[in-house]
Amino acid sequence: MPNDLRTLSPEFSIDEAKTTADKYYGLNQFICQLPNEHDQNFLFHHEQSKFILKISNIDEIYSVIHMQNRAMEHINNSIKRISLANYRPHTSKLIFNLEKLRGQIDKSLMKFKDECAKRDIYWNIINAEYIINKYKNLIIDKNHRQIIENILKDWIEIVVTLFSSLRQSIIHNDANDYNITVMDEDNINLIDFGDVSNISYK
């Protein structure tokens, strides 16, 4: 059963984040606080670049934090750095470039190894059956719930049987709307490596 962080996220105020960023990193131009499930992210501007101050959950294991930092350093050394900026409307070109970036990141991480990535978190796709069965009753609309159950049935009968034959690699694993930042159609970035983990894929 997944054993992800279920504790409350840190409660640093914006003023505390500003003080910390200025004291340790010389960042003093605060932009905004970014959404996060169990950590805190604060976006800062400095000269021509933007930086994120991340406050990790107090229950996070140090070796996992170290693994996340190593993964980001690995990607920075193998993929051209992309500037952060505020989100822009979706276009076909933007979506294409986003998926291209995700592919580049995951391809880069194929050469990245860390034992901490072999962890049992909720968002590891191998836990899909467990998560759906645990929470599907929270879906009030019966038709919607039936759709989920049908997808789960296909998942078990088709995908799960292939797991043993699939390659495994570390991937970013959390490209949701809150973790995608956009300057324009050609300048996209992924943030928050908190769910980096070893996943089966083909």
XYZ file of C-alpha atoms in Angstrom:
202
model
C 0.000 0.000 0.000
C 1.411 3.454 -0.841
C 3.060 5.273 2.029
C 3.196 8.824 0.695
C 3.342 11.978 2.816
C -0.093 12.579 4.292
C 0.856 15.223 6.845
C -0.093 18.870 6.550
C 2.109 21.010 4.333
C 4.457 23.603 5.898
C 2.865 26.896 6.937
C 5.547 29.467 6.151
C 4.065 32.919 5.692
C 4.994 34.967 2.641
C 7.051 37.269 4.875
C 8.956 34.278 6.289
C 9.581 32.987 2.770
C 10.845 36.417 1.698
C 13.207 36.579 4.672
C 14.547 33.064 4.010
C 15.029 33.671 0.283
C 16.855 36.944 0.878
C 19.040 35.630 3.704
C 20.231 32.416 2.055
C 19.933 33.096 -1.686
C 19.860 36.871 -2.139
C 16.384 36.743 -3.689
C 14.228 39.721 -2.741
C 11.734 40.227 -5.575
C 8.762 38.083 -4.569
C 6.187 37.225 -7.264
C 3.680 34.757 -5.804
C 3.125 31.518 -3.908
C 2.538 28.470 -6.124
C 0.084 25.628 -5.316
C 1.563 22.439 -3.876
C 0.130 19.360 -2.208
C 2.491 18.713 0.696
C 5.316 21.269 0.348
C 5.394 25.031 -0.255
C 6.684 26.791 -3.377
C 7.414 30.530 -3.627
C 8.333 32.177 -6.937
C 10.975 34.937 -6.983
C 12.436 37.146 -9.701
C 16.134 38.045 -9.832
C 17.731 40.013 -12.667
C 16.612 38.186 -15.861
C 15.704 34.880 -14.202
C 13.048 33.411 -11.939
C 13.660 31.045 -9.033
C 11.488 28.860 -6.818
C 12.040 28.601 -3.077
C 10.733 25.203 -1.995
C 9.941 24.466 1.662
C 9.850 20.682 2.021
C 7.418 18.787 4.208
C 8.867 18.160 7.672
C 8.211 14.417 7.290
C 10.092 14.148 3.999
C 13.157 11.895 4.159
C 16.408 13.776 3.549
C 17.656 11.210 1.042
C 14.497 11.753 -1.045
C 15.060 15.533 -1.050
C 18.661 14.909 -2.081
C 17.448 12.643 -4.899
C 15.070 15.359 -6.169
C 17.892 17.912 -6.220
C 20.212 15.510 -8.040
C 17.518 14.825 -10.648
C 17.099 18.560 -11.331
C 20.867 19.070 -11.580
C 21.102 16.116 -13.968
C 18.424 17.588 -16.247
C 19.937 21.087 -16.127
C 23.193 19.614 -17.406
C 21.576 17.781 -20.317
C 18.665 19.997 -21.436
C 18.818 23.650 -22.414
C 17.517 25.807 -19.550
C 14.098 27.328 -20.201
C 12.998 30.586 -18.556
C 10.082 30.501 -16.137
C 7.114 32.788 -16.644
C 3.415 33.027 -16.035
C 1.010 30.628 -17.669
C -0.398 31.426 -21.118
C -3.501 30.026 -23.012
C -3.235 26.572 -24.592
C -2.448 26.220 -28.282
C -1.672 23.138 -30.365
C 1.943 24.242 -30.672
C 2.238 24.783 -26.922
C 0.855 21.303 -26.181
C 3.232 19.765 -28.725
C 6.221 21.532 -27.175
C 5.106 20.564 -23.678
C 5.004 16.879 -24.616
C 8.353 17.269 -26.370
C 9.815 18.723 -23.164
C 8.337 15.909 -21.065
C 9.911 13.402 -23.432
C 13.288 15.135 -23.225
C 13.180 15.179 -19.440
C 12.189 11.526 -19.112
C 14.752 10.505 -21.738
C 17.414 12.378 -19.789
C 16.331 10.686 -16.552
C 16.839 7.250 -18.146
C 20.526 7.777 -17.380
C 19.849 9.030 -13.855
C 19.989 6.452 -11.049
C 19.020 6.819 -7.403
C 17.683 4.128 -5.071
C 15.364 6.648 -3.392
C 13.321 6.792 -6.595
C 12.141 3.237 -5.915
C 9.510 4.432 -3.469
C 5.881 3.530 -2.999
C 3.965 6.777 -3.521
C 0.326 7.352 -4.406
C 1.145 8.729 -7.844
C 3.156 5.745 -9.052
C 1.035 4.335 -11.871
C 1.466 0.814 -10.514
C -0.819 1.859 -7.628
C -3.708 2.855 -9.925
C -5.911 -0.106 -8.963
C -5.426 0.506 -5.244
C -6.117 4.247 -5.492
C -9.215 3.881 -7.674
C -10.758 1.179 -5.494
C -10.060 3.213 -2.368
C -11.567 6.488 -3.594
C -14.048 5.679 -6.380
C -17.016 5.842 -3.993
C -16.295 9.541 -3.551
C -17.469 10.039 -7.151
C -21.135 10.965 -6.664
C -22.238 10.726 -10.294
C -22.899 7.020 -10.982
C -22.214 7.383 -14.697
C -18.841 8.968 -14.021
C -18.026 6.256 -11.506
C -18.955 3.571 -14.042
C -16.591 5.124 -16.580
C -13.770 4.944 -14.039
C -14.601 1.324 -13.210
C -14.598 0.395 -16.909
C -11.213 2.026 -17.382
C -9.912 0.170 -14.327
C -11.185 -3.130 -15.747
C -9.306 -2.533 -19.009
C -6.258 -1.438 -17.025
C -6.184 -4.695 -15.051
C -6.853 -6.944 -18.051
C -4.547 -5.238 -20.555
C -1.906 -3.059 -18.924
C -1.118 -4.787 -15.626
C -0.347 -8.049 -17.423
C 2.412 -6.249 -19.347
C 4.236 -4.768 -16.349
C 6.808 -7.547 -16.116
C 7.885 -6.973 -19.736
C 8.136 -3.180 -19.557
C 11.301 -1.175 -19.043
C 11.598 0.907 -15.899
C 13.065 4.361 -15.490
C 12.899 7.421 -13.267
C 10.451 10.040 -14.582
C 9.220 13.491 -13.497
C 5.774 11.998 -12.803
C 3.832 15.182 -11.975
C 3.180 17.313 -15.065
C -0.129 18.764 -13.877
C -1.339 22.300 -14.646
C 0.230 23.753 -11.501
C 3.671 22.364 -12.369
C 3.826 23.759 -15.912
C 5.071 27.301 -16.412
C 4.936 29.056 -19.773
C 6.551 32.170 -21.234
C 5.371 31.543 -24.791
C 4.708 28.574 -27.070
C 8.417 27.809 -27.320
C 9.399 28.446 -23.700
C 7.903 25.929 -21.286
C 9.230 24.505 -18.049
C 8.306 21.827 -15.531
C 8.742 22.506 -11.821
C 8.337 20.466 -8.623
C 10.284 17.213 -8.656
C 8.626 16.019 -5.449
C 7.011 12.998 -7.121
C 10.030 11.798 -9.099
C 9.933 8.016 -8.999
C 10.800 4.807 -10.809
C 7.990 3.874 -13.224
C 7.296 1.048 -15.687
C 6.863 2.187 -19.273
C 7.495 1.078 -22.852
